[in-house]
Amino acid sequence: MPEGHTLHRLARDQQELVGRRVAASSPQGRFAEGAARIDGRAVEQVGAVGKHLLQHFDGGLVVHTHLGMRGKALRFQPVSGEPLRQVRLRLHTGDLAWDLIAPATCELLTEGEVETLRSSLGPDPLAADSGAERAIANLRASGRSIGEALLDQSLIAGVGNVFRAEGLLRARLHPATPAAEIPLDRLRELWDVLQRMMRQAVDDAEIRPKLVYKQPVCLQCATEPATPVLHWDLRGRTAYACPSCQPAPAAA
């Protein structure tokens, strides 16, 4: 599933739409009514929060997109030919087009509904205003392991399985560690790690390097021979840990 950096990178790339009127269509037909309502309107703002893309149009209408597992946005310039039939939403300015394919969510919201969405999410490490202390308080109050809590978007927004694995490795925290038992300075370090990784991933348009996620051995570890990476199911998602870099808590 695309993680927060993907949506923030997409929002950055789509700044080229701001101030321009778009021809909106839904070749697939599933967003035909919504496309008709924004057709001919000007894009006022494009932003992201967590794993959500928000395209604001004049008149107070907002297209809310969540890519889910398979969604993607494709850019075309110049535009030649008709869009693919599976395109949920095409935004066409005349010289360029953005096509949205296979999103989990593509819906039209009011500004008030956008605020409701925002209030349902935890702090985003990629947001301009740092919500570190609120995120830390959310994690500690969750009553869950740090590995479980990091994927709860109501606690912290934008972190997915890759950032969870790589962030916990770099912060030297085992996924099974109860969040409430982690010292505040270690949680602040984890937040800082996630911020650095996610900002770099926005610039790179990918998460790299992957030192533990889907790796047979830990690529951070200085041991010889290299330490095999442990992986297991954690509430339906695969968790990863290096037993050398991330010692398990006593009860794990």
PDB file of C-alpha atoms in Angstrom:
ATOM      1  CA  MET A   1       0.000   0.000   0.000  1.00  0.00           C
ATOM      2  CA  PRO A   2       1.359   3.478  -0.829  1.00  0.00           C
ATOM      3  CA  GLU A   3       2.511   5.206   2.351  1.00  0.00           C
ATOM      4  CA  GLY A   4       2.349   8.854   3.308  1.00  0.00           C
ATOM      5  CA  HIS A   5       5.357   9.964   1.279  1.00  0.00           C
ATOM      6  CA  THR A   6       3.647   8.841  -1.945  1.00  0.00           C
ATOM      7  CA  LEU A   7       0.673  11.141  -1.359  1.00  0.00           C
ATOM      8  CA  HIS A   8       2.834  14.073  -0.307  1.00  0.00           C
ATOM      9  CA  ARG A   9       4.995  13.604  -3.409  1.00  0.00           C
ATOM     10  CA  LEU A  10       1.850  13.440  -5.533  1.00  0.00           C
ATOM     11  CA  ALA A  11       0.541  16.634  -3.929  1.00  0.00           C
ATOM     12  CA  ARG A  12       3.874  18.305  -4.664  1.00  0.00           C
ATOM     13  CA  ASP A  13       3.811  17.186  -8.299  1.00  0.00           C
ATOM     14  CA  GLN A  14       0.221  18.342  -8.756  1.00  0.00           C
ATOM     15  CA  GLN A  15       0.981  21.904  -7.715  1.00  0.00           C
ATOM     16  CA  GLU A  16       1.153  22.480 -11.474  1.00  0.00           C
ATOM     17  CA  LEU A  17      -2.662  22.244 -11.483  1.00  0.00           C
ATOM     18  CA  VAL A  18      -3.170  25.048  -8.972  1.00  0.00           C
ATOM     19  CA  GLY A  19      -4.779  28.106 -10.519  1.00  0.00           C
ATOM     20  CA  ARG A  20      -5.844  26.238 -13.652  1.00  0.00           C
ATOM     21  CA  ARG A  21      -9.311  25.201 -14.782  1.00  0.00           C
ATOM     22  CA  VAL A  22      -9.645  21.515 -15.547  1.00  0.00           C
ATOM     23  CA  ALA A  23     -11.837  19.370 -17.710  1.00  0.00           C
ATOM     24  CA  ALA A  24     -12.869  16.545 -15.387  1.00  0.00           C
ATOM     25  CA  SER A  25     -14.193  13.199 -16.584  1.00  0.00           C
ATOM     26  CA  SER A  26     -14.629   9.633 -15.349  1.00  0.00           C
ATOM     27  CA  PRO A  27     -13.991   7.254 -18.274  1.00  0.00           C
ATOM     28  CA  GLN A  28     -14.740   4.309 -15.985  1.00  0.00           C
ATOM     29  CA  GLY A  29     -18.010   5.908 -14.933  1.00  0.00           C
ATOM     30  CA  ARG A  30     -17.752   5.268 -11.206  1.00  0.00           C
ATOM     31  CA  PHE A  31     -17.021   8.938 -10.437  1.00  0.00           C
ATOM     32  CA  ALA A  32     -19.129  10.431 -13.224  1.00  0.00           C
ATOM     33  CA  GLU A  33     -21.338  12.526 -10.933  1.00  0.00           C
ATOM     34  CA  GLY A  34     -18.398  13.892  -8.972  1.00  0.00           C
ATOM     35  CA  ALA A  35     -16.427  14.649 -12.137  1.00  0.00           C
ATOM     36  CA  ALA A  36     -19.390  16.559 -13.559  1.00  0.00           C
ATOM     37  CA  ARG A  37     -19.536  18.757 -10.446  1.00  0.00           C
ATOM     38  CA  ILE A  38     -15.879  19.828 -10.704  1.00  0.00           C
ATOM     39  CA  ASP A  39     -15.700  19.992 -14.505  1.00  0.00           C
ATOM     40  CA  GLY A  40     -14.575  23.469 -15.562  1.00  0.00           C
ATOM     41  CA  ARG A  41     -13.636  24.541 -12.039  1.00  0.00           C
ATOM     42  CA  ALA A  42     -10.235  25.890 -11.031  1.00  0.00           C
ATOM     43  CA  VAL A  43      -7.929  23.975  -8.717  1.00  0.00           C
ATOM     44  CA  GLU A  44      -7.219  26.153  -5.679  1.00  0.00           C
ATOM     45  CA  GLN A  45      -5.003  23.882  -3.612  1.00  0.00           C
ATOM     46  CA  VAL A  46      -3.575  20.362  -3.590  1.00  0.00           C
ATOM     47  CA  GLY A  47      -2.362  18.842  -0.339  1.00  0.00           C
ATOM     48  CA  ALA A  48      -1.959  15.607   1.547  1.00  0.00           C
ATOM     49  CA  VAL A  49      -2.492  14.391   5.077  1.00  0.00           C
ATOM     50  CA  GLY A  50      -1.336  10.918   5.996  1.00  0.00           C
ATOM     51  CA  LYS A  51      -2.306   8.597   3.144  1.00  0.00           C
ATOM     52  CA  HIS A  52      -4.971  10.963   1.798  1.00  0.00           C
ATOM     53  CA  LEU A  53      -4.753  13.320  -1.200  1.00  0.00           C
ATOM     54  CA  LEU A  54      -6.960  16.427  -1.132  1.00  0.00           C
ATOM     55  CA  GLN A  55      -7.600  18.462  -4.292  1.00  0.00           C
ATOM     56  CA  HIS A  56      -9.487  21.675  -3.492  1.00  0.00           C
ATOM     57  CA  PHE A  57     -11.594  23.316  -6.208  1.00  0.00           C
ATOM     58  CA  ASP A  58     -13.312  26.679  -6.329  1.00  0.00           C
ATOM     59  CA  GLY A  59     -16.777  26.580  -4.868  1.00  0.00           C
ATOM     60  CA  GLY A  60     -15.667  24.647  -1.784  1.00  0.00           C
ATOM     61  CA  LEU A  61     -15.526  21.185  -3.364  1.00  0.00           C
ATOM     62  CA  VAL A  62     -12.691  18.777  -2.558  1.00  0.00           C
ATOM     63  CA  VAL A  63     -11.745  15.515  -4.252  1.00  0.00           C
ATOM     64  CA  HIS A  64     -10.541  13.091  -1.577  1.00  0.00           C
ATOM     65  CA  THR A  65      -8.399  10.186  -2.763  1.00  0.00           C
ATOM     66  CA  HIS A  66      -7.021   7.198  -0.878  1.00  0.00           C
ATOM     67  CA  LEU A  67      -4.970   4.972  -3.162  1.00  0.00           C
ATOM     68  CA  GLY A  68      -5.439   1.794  -1.131  1.00  0.00           C
ATOM     69  CA  MET A  69      -3.413  -1.221  -2.243  1.00  0.00           C
ATOM     70  CA  ARG A  70      -3.507  -0.790  -6.023  1.00  0.00           C
ATOM     71  CA  GLY A  71      -4.249   2.843  -6.762  1.00  0.00           C
ATOM     72  CA  LYS A  72      -1.956   5.064  -8.808  1.00  0.00           C
ATOM     73  CA  ALA A  73      -1.919   8.461 -10.484  1.00  0.00           C
ATOM     74  CA  LEU A  74      -0.382   8.865 -13.932  1.00  0.00           C
ATOM     75  CA  ARG A  75       0.732  12.097 -15.585  1.00  0.00           C
ATOM     76  CA  PHE A  76       0.577  12.679 -19.334  1.00  0.00           C
ATOM     77  CA  GLN A  77       2.186  15.558 -21.212  1.00  0.00           C
ATOM     78  CA  PRO A  78       1.544  15.936 -24.052  1.00  0.00           C
ATOM     79  CA  VAL A  79      -1.870  14.295 -23.985  1.00  0.00           C
ATOM     80  CA  SER A  80      -2.471  11.974 -26.924  1.00  0.00           C
ATOM     81  CA  GLY A  81      -5.455   9.741 -27.471  1.00  0.00           C
ATOM     82  CA  GLU A  82      -8.267   8.787 -25.158  1.00  0.00           C
ATOM     83  CA  PRO A  83      -7.735   7.764 -21.518  1.00  0.00           C
ATOM     84  CA  LEU A  84      -7.816   4.123 -20.497  1.00  0.00           C
ATOM     85  CA  ARG A  85     -11.279   2.793 -19.707  1.00  0.00           C
ATOM     86  CA  GLN A  86     -10.285   2.020 -16.109  1.00  0.00           C
ATOM     87  CA  VAL A  87      -9.483   5.667 -15.303  1.00  0.00           C
ATOM     88  CA  ARG A  88     -11.648   6.726 -12.360  1.00  0.00           C
ATOM     89  CA  LEU A  89     -10.896  10.432 -12.759  1.00  0.00           C
ATOM     90  CA  ARG A  90      -9.074  12.419 -15.420  1.00  0.00           C
ATOM     91  CA  LEU A  91      -8.131  16.053 -14.812  1.00  0.00           C
ATOM     92  CA  HIS A  92      -7.193  17.638 -18.145  1.00  0.00           C
ATOM     93  CA  THR A  93      -5.859  21.178 -18.550  1.00  0.00           C
ATOM     94  CA  GLY A  94      -5.376  21.061 -22.305  1.00  0.00           C
ATOM     95  CA  ASP A  95      -1.623  20.506 -22.326  1.00  0.00           C
ATOM     96  CA  LEU A  96      -1.407  17.905 -19.563  1.00  0.00           C
ATOM     97  CA  ALA A  97      -3.585  15.349 -17.806  1.00  0.00           C
ATOM     98  CA  TRP A  98      -3.586  13.443 -14.537  1.00  0.00           C
ATOM     99  CA  ASP A  99      -5.335  10.058 -14.531  1.00  0.00           C
ATOM    100  CA  LEU A 100      -6.412   8.300 -11.332  1.00  0.00           C
ATOM    101  CA  ILE A 101      -6.619   4.515 -11.584  1.00  0.00           C
ATOM    102  CA  ALA A 102      -7.913   1.910  -9.104  1.00  0.00           C
ATOM    103  CA  PRO A 103      -8.086   4.009  -5.925  1.00  0.00           C
ATOM    104  CA  ALA A 104      -9.691   2.607  -2.798  1.00  0.00           C
ATOM    105  CA  THR A 105     -11.483   5.940  -2.366  1.00  0.00           C
ATOM    106  CA  CYS A 106     -12.325   8.734  -4.781  1.00  0.00           C
ATOM    107  CA  GLU A 107     -15.075  10.956  -3.439  1.00  0.00           C
ATOM    108  CA  LEU A 108     -16.250  14.531  -3.380  1.00  0.00           C
ATOM    109  CA  LEU A 109     -16.236  16.262   0.005  1.00  0.00           C
ATOM    110  CA  THR A 110     -17.136  19.666   1.350  1.00  0.00           C
ATOM    111  CA  GLU A 111     -14.543  21.681   3.265  1.00  0.00           C
ATOM    112  CA  GLY A 112     -16.387  20.766   6.465  1.00  0.00           C
ATOM    113  CA  GLU A 113     -16.128  17.067   5.676  1.00  0.00           C
ATOM    114  CA  VAL A 114     -12.407  17.516   5.027  1.00  0.00           C
ATOM    115  CA  GLU A 115     -11.999  18.933   8.522  1.00  0.00           C
ATOM    116  CA  THR A 116     -13.828  15.896   9.912  1.00  0.00           C
ATOM    117  CA  LEU A 117     -11.397  13.660   8.028  1.00  0.00           C
ATOM    118  CA  ARG A 118      -8.403  15.590   9.333  1.00  0.00           C
ATOM    119  CA  SER A 119      -9.657  15.396  12.911  1.00  0.00           C
ATOM    120  CA  SER A 120      -9.919  11.604  12.641  1.00  0.00           C
ATOM    121  CA  LEU A 121      -6.201  11.297  11.893  1.00  0.00           C
ATOM    122  CA  GLY A 122      -3.181  11.481  14.137  1.00  0.00           C
ATOM    123  CA  PRO A 123      -0.249  13.843  13.528  1.00  0.00           C
ATOM    124  CA  ASP A 124       1.503  13.477  10.180  1.00  0.00           C
ATOM    125  CA  PRO A 125       5.330  13.452  10.368  1.00  0.00           C
ATOM    126  CA  LEU A 126       5.330  15.227   6.991  1.00  0.00           C
ATOM    127  CA  ALA A 127       3.109  18.098   8.123  1.00  0.00           C
ATOM    128  CA  ALA A 128       4.667  21.546   8.348  1.00  0.00           C
ATOM    129  CA  ASP A 129       3.582  21.922  11.979  1.00  0.00           C
ATOM    130  CA  SER A 130       5.172  19.141  13.991  1.00  0.00           C
ATOM    131  CA  GLY A 131       2.760  17.156  16.120  1.00  0.00           C
ATOM    132  CA  ALA A 132       5.468  15.184  17.872  1.00  0.00           C
ATOM    133  CA  GLU A 133       4.166  15.532  21.420  1.00  0.00           C
ATOM    134  CA  ARG A 134       0.590  14.649  20.471  1.00  0.00           C
ATOM    135  CA  ALA A 135       1.780  11.643  18.463  1.00  0.00           C
ATOM    136  CA  ILE A 136       3.901  10.439  21.373  1.00  0.00           C
ATOM    137  CA  ALA A 137       0.990  10.846  23.784  1.00  0.00           C
ATOM    138  CA  ASN A 138      -1.256   8.933  21.370  1.00  0.00           C
ATOM    139  CA  LEU A 139       1.197   6.057  21.091  1.00  0.00           C
ATOM    140  CA  ARG A 140       1.742   5.781  24.851  1.00  0.00           C
ATOM    141  CA  ALA A 141      -2.005   5.847  25.558  1.00  0.00           C
ATOM    142  CA  SER A 142      -2.850   3.242  22.923  1.00  0.00           C
ATOM    143  CA  GLY A 143      -2.393   0.226  25.201  1.00  0.00           C
ATOM    144  CA  ARG A 144      -0.707  -1.599  22.325  1.00  0.00           C
ATOM    145  CA  SER A 145       2.731  -2.609  21.186  1.00  0.00           C
ATOM    146  CA  ILE A 146       4.639   0.047  19.284  1.00  0.00           C
ATOM    147  CA  GLY A 147       4.427  -2.104  16.152  1.00  0.00           C
ATOM    148  CA  GLU A 148       0.629  -2.228  16.305  1.00  0.00           C
ATOM    149  CA  ALA A 149       0.218   1.412  17.300  1.00  0.00           C
ATOM    150  CA  LEU A 150       2.308   2.810  14.448  1.00  0.00           C
ATOM    151  CA  LEU A 151      -0.129   1.484  11.837  1.00  0.00           C
ATOM    152  CA  ASP A 152      -3.176   3.041  13.511  1.00  0.00           C
ATOM    153  CA  GLN A 153      -3.794   6.149  11.414  1.00  0.00           C
ATOM    154  CA  SER A 154      -5.802   7.758  14.218  1.00  0.00           C
ATOM    155  CA  LEU A 155      -2.618   7.819  16.317  1.00  0.00           C
ATOM    156  CA  ILE A 156      -0.049   8.812  13.702  1.00  0.00           C
ATOM    157  CA  ALA A 157      -0.872   9.392  10.034  1.00  0.00           C
ATOM    158  CA  GLY A 158       1.061   8.209   7.004  1.00  0.00           C
ATOM    159  CA  VAL A 159       3.145   5.377   8.446  1.00  0.00           C
ATOM    160  CA  GLY A 160       2.718   2.031   6.702  1.00  0.00           C
ATOM    161  CA  ASN A 161       4.459  -1.299   6.986  1.00  0.00           C
ATOM    162  CA  VAL A 162       7.729  -0.249   5.350  1.00  0.00           C
ATOM    163  CA  PHE A 163       8.195   2.888   7.453  1.00  0.00           C
ATOM    164  CA  ARG A 164       7.209   0.904  10.536  1.00  0.00           C
ATOM    165  CA  ALA A 165       9.858  -1.736   9.890  1.00  0.00           C
ATOM    166  CA  GLU A 166      12.614   0.662   8.875  1.00  0.00           C
ATOM    167  CA  GLY A 167      11.810   3.307  11.477  1.00  0.00           C
ATOM    168  CA  LEU A 168      11.791   0.855  14.370  1.00  0.00           C
ATOM    169  CA  LEU A 169      15.071  -0.657  13.169  1.00  0.00           C
ATOM    170  CA  ARG A 170      16.815   2.706  13.066  1.00  0.00           C
ATOM    171  CA  ALA A 171      15.368   3.654  16.462  1.00  0.00           C
ATOM    172  CA  ARG A 172      16.419   0.218  17.788  1.00  0.00           C
ATOM    173  CA  LEU A 173      12.951  -0.613  19.069  1.00  0.00           C
ATOM    174  CA  HIS A 174      11.378  -4.060  18.806  1.00  0.00           C
ATOM    175  CA  PRO A 175       7.847  -4.040  17.321  1.00  0.00           C
ATOM    176  CA  ALA A 176       6.498  -6.039  20.277  1.00  0.00           C
ATOM    177  CA  THR A 177       7.613  -3.477  22.861  1.00  0.00           C
ATOM    178  CA  PRO A 178       4.593  -1.981  24.674  1.00  0.00           C
ATOM    179  CA  ALA A 179       4.408   1.653  23.576  1.00  0.00           C
ATOM    180  CA  ALA A 180       3.630   2.797  27.126  1.00  0.00           C
ATOM    181  CA  GLU A 181       6.916   1.317  28.365  1.00  0.00           C
ATOM    182  CA  ILE A 182       9.143   3.169  25.908  1.00  0.00           C
ATOM    183  CA  PRO A 183      10.888   6.200  27.463  1.00  0.00           C
ATOM    184  CA  LEU A 184       9.812   9.569  26.113  1.00  0.00           C
ATOM    185  CA  ASP A 185      13.240  10.343  24.684  1.00  0.00           C
ATOM    186  CA  ARG A 186      13.193   7.084  22.695  1.00  0.00           C
ATOM    187  CA  LEU A 187       9.759   7.898  21.284  1.00  0.00           C
ATOM    188  CA  ARG A 188      10.954  11.378  20.328  1.00  0.00           C
ATOM    189  CA  GLU A 189      13.906   9.749  18.596  1.00  0.00           C
ATOM    190  CA  LEU A 190      11.502   7.451  16.722  1.00  0.00           C
ATOM    191  CA  TRP A 191       9.426  10.461  15.597  1.00  0.00           C
ATOM    192  CA  ASP A 192      12.589  12.217  14.380  1.00  0.00           C
ATOM    193  CA  VAL A 193      13.666   9.080  12.511  1.00  0.00           C
ATOM    194  CA  LEU A 194      10.283   8.793  10.816  1.00  0.00           C
ATOM    195  CA  GLN A 195      10.334  12.472   9.852  1.00  0.00           C
ATOM    196  CA  ARG A 196      13.788  12.193   8.268  1.00  0.00           C
ATOM    197  CA  MET A 197      12.965   8.979   6.429  1.00  0.00           C
ATOM    198  CA  MET A 198       9.624  10.200   5.137  1.00  0.00           C
ATOM    199  CA  ARG A 199      10.962  13.571   3.985  1.00  0.00           C
ATOM    200  CA  GLN A 200      13.771  11.830   2.125  1.00  0.00           C
ATOM    201  CA  ALA A 201      11.281   9.420   0.570  1.00  0.00           C
ATOM    202  CA  VAL A 202       9.224  12.351  -0.742  1.00  0.00           C
ATOM    203  CA  ASP A 203      12.335  13.720  -2.465  1.00  0.00           C
ATOM    204  CA  ASP A 204      13.425  10.302  -3.759  1.00  0.00           C
ATOM    205  CA  ALA A 205       9.876   9.148  -4.657  1.00  0.00           C
ATOM    206  CA  GLU A 206      10.692   5.868  -2.910  1.00  0.00           C
ATOM    207  CA  ILE A 207      11.714   4.451   0.462  1.00  0.00           C
ATOM    208  CA  ARG A 208      15.414   3.647   0.528  1.00  0.00           C
ATOM    209  CA  PRO A 209      17.508   2.024   1.679  1.00  0.00           C
ATOM    210  CA  LYS A 210      15.478  -0.900   2.991  1.00  0.00           C
ATOM    211  CA  LEU A 211      17.662  -2.418   5.683  1.00  0.00           C
ATOM    212  CA  VAL A 212      15.225  -4.902   7.215  1.00  0.00           C
ATOM    213  CA  TYR A 213      11.939  -4.876   5.273  1.00  0.00           C
ATOM    214  CA  LYS A 214      11.735  -8.115   3.252  1.00  0.00           C
ATOM    215  CA  GLN A 215      15.478  -8.625   3.745  1.00  0.00           C
ATOM    216  CA  PRO A 216      16.928 -12.057   4.600  1.00  0.00           C
ATOM    217  CA  VAL A 217      19.573 -10.479   6.846  1.00  0.00           C
ATOM    218  CA  CYS A 218      19.848  -7.130   8.602  1.00  0.00           C
ATOM    219  CA  LEU A 219      21.752  -4.659   6.444  1.00  0.00           C
ATOM    220  CA  GLN A 220      22.256  -2.283   9.372  1.00  0.00           C
ATOM    221  CA  CYS A 221      23.838  -4.913  11.583  1.00  0.00           C
ATOM    222  CA  ALA A 222      27.590  -4.919  12.061  1.00  0.00           C
ATOM    223  CA  THR A 223      27.731  -8.547  13.187  1.00  0.00           C
ATOM    224  CA  GLU A 224      29.630 -11.203  11.282  1.00  0.00           C
ATOM    225  CA  PRO A 225      28.010 -13.326  10.040  1.00  0.00           C
ATOM    226  CA  ALA A 226      25.048 -11.043   9.341  1.00  0.00           C
ATOM    227  CA  THR A 227      22.004 -11.453  11.559  1.00  0.00           C
ATOM    228  CA  PRO A 228      18.954 -13.129   9.963  1.00  0.00           C
ATOM    229  CA  VAL A 229      15.856 -10.931  10.016  1.00  0.00           C
ATOM    230  CA  LEU A 230      12.890 -12.235  12.003  1.00  0.00           C
ATOM    231  CA  HIS A 231       9.413 -11.806  10.557  1.00  0.00           C
ATOM    232  CA  TRP A 232       5.990 -12.752  11.891  1.00  0.00           C
ATOM    233  CA  ASP A 233       2.328 -11.851  11.609  1.00  0.00           C
ATOM    234  CA  LEU A 234       1.298  -8.894  13.749  1.00  0.00           C
ATOM    235  CA  ARG A 235      -2.454  -8.336  13.523  1.00  0.00           C
ATOM    236  CA  GLY A 236      -2.573  -9.240   9.846  1.00  0.00           C
ATOM    237  CA  ARG A 237       0.586  -7.425   8.723  1.00  0.00           C
ATOM    238  CA  THR A 238       4.110  -8.795   8.574  1.00  0.00           C
ATOM    239  CA  ALA A 239       6.439  -7.368  11.211  1.00  0.00           C
ATOM    240  CA  TYR A 240      10.226  -7.395  10.836  1.00  0.00           C
ATOM    241  CA  ALA A 241      13.005  -7.141  13.393  1.00  0.00           C
ATOM    242  CA  CYS A 242      16.724  -7.718  13.767  1.00  0.00           C
ATOM    243  CA  PRO A 243      17.348  -9.594  17.038  1.00  0.00           C
ATOM    244  CA  SER A 244      20.732  -7.887  17.352  1.00  0.00           C
ATOM    245  CA  CYS A 245      19.679  -4.289  16.667  1.00  0.00           C
ATOM    246  CA  GLN A 246      16.213  -4.604  18.222  1.00  0.00           C
ATOM    247  CA  PRO A 247      16.289  -6.735  21.372  1.00  0.00           C
ATOM    248  CA  ALA A 248      12.884  -8.196  22.178  1.00  0.00           C
ATOM    249  CA  PRO A 249      11.144  -7.074  25.377  1.00  0.00           C
ATOM    250  CA  ALA A 250      11.196  -9.605  28.192  1.00  0.00           C
ATOM    251  CA  ALA A 251       7.590 -10.698  27.646  1.00  0.00           C
ATOM    252  CA  ALA A 252       7.805 -10.927  23.833  1.00  0.00           C
TER     253      ALA A 252
END
